[in-house]
Tab-separated table of C-alpha atoms and ligand atoms in Angstrom:
chain	number	residue	atom	x	y	z
A	686	MET	CA	0.058	0.024	-0.032
A	687	ALA	CA	1.390	3.461	-0.965
A	688	LYS	CA	2.125	5.652	2.072
A	689	ARG	CA	0.090	8.692	2.380
A	690	ASP	CA	1.540	12.126	1.767
A	691	TYR	CA	2.495	13.676	5.061
A	692	TYR	CA	0.774	16.961	4.191
A	693	GLU	CA	-2.388	15.174	3.229
A	694	THR	CA	-2.265	13.086	6.497
A	695	LEU	CA	-2.238	16.303	8.527
A	696	GLY	CA	-4.615	18.060	6.180
A	697	VAL	CA	-2.472	20.959	5.399
A	698	ALA	CA	-1.271	22.477	2.088
A	699	ARG	CA	2.349	22.136	0.982
A	700	GLY	CA	4.159	25.236	2.026
A	701	ALA	CA	2.097	25.432	5.210
A	702	SER	CA	3.819	27.388	7.941
A	703	ALA	CA	5.225	25.674	11.094
A	704	GLU	CA	2.417	27.207	13.055
A	705	GLU	CA	-0.314	25.808	10.687
A	706	ILE	CA	1.335	22.426	10.810
A	707	LYS	CA	1.482	22.412	14.573
A	708	LYS	CA	-2.172	23.484	14.766
A	709	ALA	CA	-3.423	20.863	12.271
A	710	TYR	CA	-1.457	18.292	14.170
A	711	ARG	CA	-3.014	19.080	17.435
A	712	ALA	CA	-6.487	18.858	16.059
A	713	LYS	CA	-5.876	15.537	14.369
A	714	ALA	CA	-4.180	14.089	17.380
A	715	LYS	CA	-6.983	15.049	19.649
A	716	GLU	CA	-9.508	13.668	17.273
A	717	LEU	CA	-7.810	10.353	16.891
A	718	HIS	CA	-6.408	9.860	20.429
A	719	PRO	CA	-6.874	6.228	21.383
A	720	ASP	CA	-8.399	7.276	24.624
A	721	ARG	CA	-11.370	8.779	22.713
A	722	ASN	CA	-11.609	6.164	20.136
A	723	ALA	CA	-11.863	2.813	21.985
A	724	ALA	CA	-14.607	1.662	19.478
A	725	ASN	CA	-12.828	2.677	16.505
A	726	PRO	CA	-10.087	0.247	15.539
A	727	ASP	CA	-8.718	2.479	12.680
A	728	ALA	CA	-8.031	5.413	14.960
A	729	GLU	CA	-4.852	3.996	16.402
A	730	SER	CA	-3.154	3.494	13.116
A	731	ARG	CA	-4.279	6.738	11.753
A	732	PHE	CA	-3.080	8.399	15.130
A	733	LYS	CA	0.400	6.820	14.433
A	734	GLU	CA	0.437	8.184	10.771
A	735	VAL	CA	-0.461	11.614	12.004
A	736	ASN	CA	2.447	11.429	14.600
A	737	GLU	CA	4.807	10.244	12.048
A	738	ALA	CA	3.846	13.052	9.601
A	739	TYR	CA	4.189	15.554	12.302
A	740	GLU	CA	7.612	14.316	13.427
A	741	VAL	CA	9.009	14.942	9.942
A	742	LEU	CA	7.140	18.289	9.063
A	743	LYS	CA	7.922	19.944	12.335
A	744	ASP	CA	11.636	19.552	11.796
A	745	GLU	CA	13.274	21.990	9.301
A	746	GLN	CA	15.757	19.455	7.974
A	747	LYS	CA	13.504	16.518	7.648
A	748	LYS	CA	10.876	18.619	6.188
A	749	ALA	CA	13.323	19.916	3.409
A	750	ALA	CA	14.420	16.314	2.766
A	751	TYR	CA	10.778	15.181	2.548
A	752	ASP	CA	9.840	18.099	0.217
A	753	ARG	CA	12.622	17.114	-2.132
A	754	PHE	CA	12.542	13.262	-2.083
A	755	GLY	CA	9.152	12.372	-0.536
A	756	HIS	CA	8.931	9.224	1.537
A	757	ALA	CA	12.109	7.874	-0.324
A	758	ALA	CA	14.081	10.437	1.794
A	759	PHE	CA	13.564	8.184	4.862
A	760	ASP	CA	13.492	4.501	3.738
A	761	GLY	CA	17.200	3.870	3.844
A	762	GLY	CA	17.869	3.232	0.187
A	763	MET	CA	18.418	6.862	-0.508
A	764	GLY	CA	21.329	7.325	1.976
A	765	GLY	CA	21.289	11.077	2.038
A	766	ALA	CA	18.848	12.397	4.535
A	767	ARG	CA	18.984	9.383	6.630
A	768	GLY	CA	22.541	9.830	7.621
A	769	GLY	CA	21.508	13.156	9.205
A	770	ALA	CA	21.243	14.048	12.964
A	771	GLY	CA	19.980	11.432	15.172
A	772	GLY	CA	19.220	8.596	12.713
A	773	PHE	CA	15.490	9.357	12.403
A	774	ARG	CA	13.131	6.283	12.499
A	775	PRO	CA	9.616	7.196	11.603
A	776	ASN	CA	7.974	4.412	13.526
A	777	GLY	CA	10.429	4.626	16.457
A	778	ASP	CA	9.883	5.627	20.008
A	779	PHE	CA	9.939	9.374	20.006
A	780	ALA	CA	7.849	10.024	22.903
A	781	SER	CA	10.109	12.516	24.452
A	782	ALA	CA	10.000	14.782	21.368
A	783	PHE	CA	6.279	15.242	21.965
A	784	SER	CA	6.119	15.852	25.647
A	785	ASP	CA	5.295	19.593	25.179
A	786	VAL	CA	2.326	18.859	22.828
A	787	PHE	CA	1.103	15.971	25.024
A	788	ASP	CA	1.092	17.988	28.171
A	789	ASP	CA	-1.267	20.075	26.349
A	790	LEU	CA	-3.476	17.352	24.950
A	791	PHE	CA	-3.835	15.492	28.180
A	792	GLY	CA	-4.724	18.570	30.028
A	793	ASP	CA	-7.638	18.732	27.662
A	794	ILE	CA	-8.587	15.125	27.125
A	795	MET	CA	-8.506	14.062	30.614
A	796	GLY	CA	-10.101	17.255	31.830
A	797	GLN	CA	-9.535	16.075	35.336
A	798	ARG	CA	-6.763	17.997	36.738
A	799	GLY	CA	-7.986	21.260	38.137
A	800	ALA	CA	-11.529	20.439	37.374
A	801	GLN	CA	-11.895	17.431	39.632
A	802	GLY	CA	-8.980	18.238	41.862
A	803	ARG	CA	-8.063	15.683	44.456
A	804	ALA	CA	-9.206	12.101	44.252
A	805	ARG	CA	-11.996	11.324	46.643
A	806	ALA	CA	-10.907	9.284	49.662
A	807	ALA	CA	-14.178	7.437	50.076
A	808	ALA	CA	-14.619	5.951	46.538
A	809	ARG	CA	-18.020	4.416	45.711
A	810	GLY	CA	-17.980	0.616	45.470
A	811	ASN	CA	-18.285	-1.010	41.974
A	812	ASP	CA	-21.567	-2.099	40.640
A	813	LEU	CA	-21.722	-5.779	40.021
A	814	ARG	CA	-23.238	-7.781	37.218
A	815	TYR	CA	-24.638	-11.228	37.741
A	816	ASN	CA	-25.806	-13.371	34.775
A	817	LEU	CA	-28.787	-15.428	35.554
A	818	ARG	CA	-29.997	-18.158	33.052
A	819	ILE	CA	-33.590	-19.261	33.556
A	820	SER	CA	-36.020	-21.380	31.682
A	821	LEU	CA	-39.052	-20.127	29.804
A	822	GLU	CA	-41.309	-21.843	32.348
A	823	GLU	CA	-39.518	-19.874	35.106
A	824	ALA	CA	-39.862	-16.615	33.166
A	825	HIS	CA	-43.606	-17.438	32.830
A	826	GLN	CA	-44.171	-18.351	36.533
A	827	GLY	CA	-41.616	-15.850	38.186
A	828	LEU	CA	-39.391	-17.276	40.798
A	829	THR	CA	-37.248	-16.669	43.803
A	830	LYS	CA	-33.618	-17.560	43.302
A	831	THR	CA	-30.909	-17.778	45.812
A	832	ILE	CA	-27.612	-16.538	44.352
A	833	GLN	CA	-24.042	-16.449	45.637
A	834	VAL	CA	-22.246	-13.282	44.674
A	835	PRO	CA	-18.488	-12.756	45.355
A	836	THR	CA	-18.277	-9.063	46.457
A	837	ALA	CA	-16.609	-6.874	48.798
A	838	VAL	CA	-18.245	-5.950	52.044
A	839	ALA	CA	-17.347	-3.300	54.710
A	840	CYS	CA	-14.569	-4.523	57.129
A	841	GLY	CA	-15.962	-5.319	60.416
A	842	THR	CA	-12.676	-4.688	62.401
A	843	CYS	CA	-12.224	-1.040	61.411
A	844	LYS	CA	-15.875	-0.413	60.504
A	845	GLY	CA	-14.852	0.368	56.848
A	846	THR	CA	-12.300	3.239	57.685
A	847	GLY	CA	-9.230	1.108	56.759
A	848	ALA	CA	-7.365	2.614	59.751
A	849	GLU	CA	-6.387	0.815	62.914
A	850	GLY	CA	-7.657	2.306	66.082
A	851	GLY	CA	-8.857	5.531	64.426
A	852	SER	CA	-5.729	6.937	63.059
A	853	GLU	CA	-5.918	9.689	60.328
A	854	PRO	CA	-5.128	8.912	56.689
A	855	LEU	CA	-2.142	10.697	54.982
A	856	THR	CA	-1.848	12.260	51.517
A	857	CYS	CA	-0.235	9.640	49.249
A	858	PRO	CA	3.359	10.471	48.593
A	859	THR	CA	3.526	8.788	45.123
A	860	CYS	CA	0.810	10.876	43.519
A	861	SER	CA	0.641	13.818	45.988
A	862	GLY	CA	-3.041	13.108	46.521
A	863	MET	CA	-4.034	13.110	42.775
A	864	GLY	CA	-4.869	9.470	42.753
A	865	LYS	CA	-3.297	9.101	39.310
A	866	VAL	CA	0.325	8.808	37.969
A	867	ARG	CA	1.596	9.389	34.485
A	868	ALA	CA	3.810	7.163	32.458
A	869	GLN	CA	5.176	6.958	29.036
A	870	GLN	CA	3.831	4.098	27.076
A	871	GLY	CA	5.034	3.540	23.531
A	872	PHE	CA	5.026	7.064	22.152
A	873	PHE	CA	2.231	8.621	24.097
A	874	THR	CA	1.689	9.426	27.842
A	875	VAL	CA	-0.920	7.582	29.745
A	876	GLU	CA	-2.447	8.314	33.066
A	877	ARG	CA	-3.321	5.444	35.349
A	878	THR	CA	-4.481	4.806	38.793
A	879	CYS	CA	-1.745	5.444	41.402
A	880	PRO	CA	-0.498	1.976	42.464
A	881	THR	CA	0.389	3.182	46.023
A	882	CYS	CA	-3.014	4.402	47.011
A	883	ASN	CA	-5.153	2.662	44.320
A	884	GLY	CA	-6.454	5.958	43.224
A	885	LEU	CA	-7.644	7.188	46.645
A	886	GLY	CA	-5.039	9.911	47.037
A	887	GLN	CA	-4.385	8.887	50.600
A	888	THR	CA	-2.485	6.294	52.510
A	889	ILE	CA	-2.982	4.988	55.855
A	890	LYS	CA	-0.168	4.897	58.499
A	891	ASN	CA	-1.538	2.094	60.498
A	892	PRO	CA	-3.687	0.103	58.283
A	893	CYS	CA	-6.239	-2.251	59.729
A	894	LYS	CA	-4.893	-5.655	59.955
A	895	THR	CA	-8.033	-7.445	58.692
A	896	CYS	CA	-8.454	-5.436	55.495
A	897	HIS	CA	-4.954	-3.998	55.001
A	898	GLY	CA	-6.395	-0.463	54.830
A	899	ALA	CA	-9.031	-1.009	52.168
A	900	GLY	CA	-11.858	-0.704	54.661
A	901	ARG	CA	-13.515	-3.742	52.912
A	902	VAL	CA	-12.960	-7.453	52.540
A	903	GLU	CA	-13.896	-9.991	49.931
A	904	LYS	CA	-16.736	-12.128	50.748
A	905	GLU	CA	-19.304	-14.322	49.110
A	906	LYS	CA	-22.707	-12.933	49.710
A	907	THR	CA	-25.900	-15.054	49.528
A	908	LEU	CA	-28.951	-13.181	48.347
A	909	SER	CA	-32.470	-14.233	47.690
A	910	VAL	CA	-33.661	-12.557	44.577
A	911	ASN	CA	-37.292	-12.219	43.323
A	912	ILE	CA	-37.519	-12.579	39.585
A	913	PRO	CA	-40.991	-11.398	38.557
A	914	ALA	CA	-43.065	-13.226	35.952
A	915	GLY	CA	-42.579	-11.912	32.358
A	916	VAL	CA	-38.914	-11.322	32.315
A	917	GLU	CA	-37.067	-11.671	29.002
A	918	THR	CA	-33.563	-12.006	27.810
A	919	GLY	CA	-31.913	-8.571	28.463
A	920	THR	CA	-34.198	-7.756	31.399
A	921	ARG	CA	-32.014	-6.123	34.172
A	922	ILE	CA	-32.966	-6.314	37.819
A	923	ARG	CA	-31.282	-3.711	39.969
A	924	LEU	CA	-30.631	-4.421	43.626
A	925	ALA	CA	-29.625	-1.146	45.021
A	926	GLY	CA	-26.794	-1.230	47.651
A	927	GLU	CA	-26.020	-4.931	46.964
A	928	GLY	CA	-22.898	-4.195	44.989
A	929	GLU	CA	-19.374	-3.814	46.316
A	930	ALA	CA	-18.723	-1.884	49.589
A	931	GLY	CA	-17.086	1.397	48.898
A	932	MET	CA	-13.433	1.882	49.739
A	933	ARG	CA	-13.027	3.343	53.383
A	934	GLY	CA	-16.697	3.774	53.994
A	935	GLY	CA	-17.622	5.085	50.546
A	936	PRO	CA	-21.153	4.344	49.309
A	937	THR	CA	-21.995	0.759	48.271
A	938	GLY	CA	-22.495	-0.030	44.532
A	939	ASP	CA	-25.456	-1.746	43.121
A	940	LEU	CA	-25.952	-5.235	41.906
A	941	TYR	CA	-27.462	-5.918	38.515
A	942	ILE	CA	-29.107	-9.250	37.582
A	943	PHE	CA	-29.006	-9.754	33.861
A	944	ILE	CA	-31.581	-12.256	32.824
A	945	GLU	CA	-31.131	-14.745	29.917
A	946	VAL	CA	-34.176	-16.908	29.159
A	947	LYS	CA	-33.086	-20.112	27.553
A	948	ASP	CA	-34.640	-21.278	24.334
A	949	HIS	CA	-37.469	-23.718	24.668
A	950	PRO	CA	-37.768	-27.104	22.869
A	951	ILE	CA	-41.457	-26.499	22.084
A	952	PHE	CA	-42.371	-22.844	22.422
A	953	VAL	CA	-40.797	-19.916	20.521
A	954	ARG	CA	-41.392	-16.548	22.266
A	955	ASP	CA	-42.336	-13.394	20.491
A	956	GLY	CA	-42.689	-10.747	23.145
A	957	ALA	CA	-45.741	-11.853	25.155
A	958	ASP	CA	-46.932	-14.352	22.567
A	959	LEU	CA	-45.827	-17.816	22.295
A	960	HIS	CA	-45.674	-19.977	19.011
A	961	CYS	CA	-45.824	-23.585	18.712
A	962	ARG	CA	-45.608	-25.645	15.508
A	963	VAL	CA	-47.662	-28.792	15.710
A	964	PRO	CA	-47.452	-31.613	13.235
A	965	VAL	CA	-50.800	-33.245	12.243
A	966	SER	CA	-51.212	-36.280	9.984
A	967	MET	CA	-52.483	-35.951	6.429
A	968	ALA	CA	-55.720	-37.746	7.390
A	969	THR	CA	-56.396	-35.460	10.420
A	970	ALA	CA	-55.725	-32.349	8.386
A	971	ALA	CA	-58.128	-33.676	5.620
A	972	LEU	CA	-60.848	-35.046	7.790
A	973	GLY	CA	-60.575	-32.612	10.713
A	974	GLY	CA	-60.298	-33.683	14.454
A	975	ASP	CA	-59.246	-32.924	17.889
A	976	ILE	CA	-55.531	-32.692	18.813
A	977	GLU	CA	-53.971	-32.026	22.299
A	978	VAL	CA	-51.237	-29.364	22.664
A	979	PRO	CA	-49.032	-28.392	25.618
A	980	THR	CA	-49.295	-24.962	27.327
A	981	ILE	CA	-46.420	-23.203	29.060
A	982	ASP	CA	-48.046	-23.564	32.506
A	983	GLY	CA	-47.552	-27.354	32.120
A	984	GLY	CA	-51.187	-28.046	31.176
A	985	ARG	CA	-52.762	-29.182	27.975
A	986	ALA	CA	-55.414	-27.682	25.666
A	987	ARG	CA	-57.626	-29.362	23.208
A	988	VAL	CA	-57.610	-27.705	19.770
A	989	LYS	CA	-60.104	-28.466	17.109
A	990	ILE	CA	-58.654	-29.012	13.633
A	991	PRO	CA	-61.106	-27.922	10.936
A	992	GLU	CA	-61.731	-30.200	7.980
A	993	GLY	CA	-59.349	-29.492	5.041
A	994	SER	CA	-56.598	-27.627	7.062
A	995	GLN	CA	-53.573	-26.779	5.204
A	996	THR	CA	-49.915	-26.486	6.476
A	997	GLY	CA	-49.303	-23.081	8.065
A	998	ARG	CA	-52.850	-22.699	9.256
A	999	GLN	CA	-52.710	-20.605	12.534
A	1000	MET	CA	-54.955	-21.021	15.593
A	1001	ARG	CA	-54.924	-18.785	18.546
A	1002	LEU	CA	-55.312	-19.847	22.217
A	1003	ARG	CA	-56.234	-16.584	24.070
A	1004	SER	CA	-54.157	-15.712	27.225
A	1005	LYS	CA	-52.041	-18.913	26.990
A	1006	GLY	CA	-48.887	-16.815	26.310
A	1007	MET	CA	-46.435	-15.047	28.562
A	1008	PRO	CA	-47.337	-12.494	31.306
A	1009	VAL	CA	-46.221	-8.931	30.504
A	1010	LEU	CA	-43.802	-7.788	33.166
A	1011	ARG	CA	-45.290	-5.778	35.885
A	1012	THR	CA	-48.750	-5.681	34.371
A	1013	LYS	CA	-51.792	-8.015	34.442
A	1014	ASP	CA	-51.646	-8.560	30.652
A	1015	VAL	CA	-50.962	-12.038	29.228
A	1016	GLY	CA	-50.006	-12.721	25.650
A	1017	ASP	CA	-51.629	-15.365	23.428
A	1018	MET	CA	-50.376	-18.786	22.151
A	1019	PHE	CA	-50.385	-19.445	18.444
A	1020	ILE	CA	-50.472	-22.947	16.931
A	1021	GLU	CA	-49.261	-23.307	13.480
A	1022	LEU	CA	-50.176	-26.657	11.735
A	1023	SER	CA	-47.679	-28.643	9.836
A	1024	VAL	CA	-49.222	-31.359	7.667
A	1025	GLU	CA	-46.969	-34.285	7.617
A	1026	THR	CA	-46.418	-36.495	4.593
A	1027	PRO	CA	-46.390	-40.213	5.776
A	1028	VAL	CA	-43.115	-42.072	5.260
A	1029	ASN	CA	-42.146	-45.797	5.129
A	1030	LEU	CA	-45.477	-46.919	3.564
A	1031	THR	CA	-46.338	-50.523	3.257
A	1032	ALA	CA	-47.451	-52.065	-0.090
A	1033	ARG	CA	-51.047	-52.028	1.223
A	1034	GLN	CA	-50.819	-48.315	2.248
A	1035	LYS	CA	-49.355	-47.366	-1.062
A	1036	GLU	CA	-52.082	-49.245	-2.934
A	1037	LEU	CA	-54.744	-47.406	-0.898
A	1038	LEU	CA	-53.120	-44.034	-1.637
A	1039	ARG	CA	-52.932	-44.732	-5.374
A	1040	GLU	CA	-56.561	-45.664	-5.440
A	1041	PHE	CA	-57.324	-42.590	-3.380
A	1042	ASP	CA	-55.324	-40.375	-5.723
A	1043	LYS	CA	-57.260	-41.666	-8.776
A	1044	LEU	CA	-60.593	-40.467	-7.031
A	1045	SER	CA	-59.143	-37.084	-6.063
A	1046	GLU	CA	-58.971	-35.044	-9.009
A	1047	GLN	CA	-61.357	-32.494	-7.710
A	1048	ASN	CA	-59.956	-32.330	-4.195
A	1049	ASN	CA	-56.757	-30.247	-4.476
A	1050	PRO	CA	-57.771	-26.633	-4.805
A	1051	GLN	CA	-54.062	-25.366	-4.567
A	1052	SER	CA	-52.907	-27.763	-7.240
A	1053	ALA	CA	-55.765	-26.850	-9.528
A	1054	GLY	CA	-55.073	-23.131	-9.202
A	1055	PHE	CA	-51.513	-23.528	-9.715
A	1056	PHE	CA	-51.634	-25.643	-12.772
A	1057	SER	CA	-54.241	-23.414	-14.445
A	1058	ALA	CA	-51.846	-20.483	-13.761
A	1059	VAL	CA	-48.935	-22.433	-15.252
A	1060	LYS	CA	-50.991	-23.273	-18.476
A	1061	GLY	CA	-51.806	-19.559	-18.770
A	1062	PHE	CA	-48.114	-18.665	-18.422
A	1063	TRP	CA	-46.972	-21.133	-21.145
A	1064	ASP	CA	-49.722	-19.998	-23.501
A	1065	SER	CA	-48.735	-16.359	-23.030
A	1066	MET	CA	-44.999	-17.293	-23.806
A	1067	LYS	CA	-46.065	-18.914	-27.020
A	1068	GLY	CA	-48.019	-15.873	-28.139
B	609	ZN	ZN1	-10.480	-3.160	58.236
B	610	ZN	ZN1	-1.369	7.706	45.266
């Protein structure tokens, strides 16, 4: 793939001033910064291209070489420009060269210094997610489920403060209370949670021996959860205050139960309605008759098949569907007939069917309609 022109990459004209180049670069770098483009896989490689272009165009000598020879100035074969100061590598690690620009960018992107100020000492506990798979019958009935959630609860020894015997916390020496430290990674600067204080901005001189200063301990919590009738895959049930305990007495997070309703071997759910495909014999479909079908509550319903039913015929059983969550509404159940062609016939059965077929010229309305349409089609093609 041909390398893109550096001016084009930055979106400036050839002959742009150093100031214009710098301005264009800042705008592009901000737009494509990986921290802002987690969902865009192209952004990172474009971000690198932009950096590479800027590395060349901001440097008088490299820019002059690029203007004269293009990319060839840097790909080694040319000699010339490459032998210059510093042995320039376009994809190398040149983080230090950018620190002035990145100071700026990060001030903007993070928007945290100044605005947010110091890290909060009492951080809110994490929300927890618990995935619960239930059957369609359970979703129909509603249920109470006992679940075990690994979580963090407030430490009983220090009552969640993290400090032994009520000693006061100190400002963290590593991050000076910011809760974050900055590090060079590849060729850009990243901010991450301070490893000394875990982002709290404070350390404890005499940490509680039970929780090592966190104010909370890992524990498996047993909860009894009410799952209301009518839940669907994707329904979230929020249990306020059942998430992780906060750090050092911070507020507790919430627990979210994410419901997944398993596929059912007989019923297919469509919102509140249930669909069920029922095979019927050729003879029953032709003669009519009663069949018995299952219902989601575990019962059975008798359904009358009208004489001469075709495959695909639908019948509705009112209020035999699913309840609608937090209402009194109930969906319907739909039965769809599937007329089955018999297989593995004996000689006697075949003989009877052949005899039957000879007598049934007037009994197949679909066939009659189809073949008369086909005849009309062929006639029109001849004309
Ligand atoms: Zn403790
Ligand atoms: Zn710290």
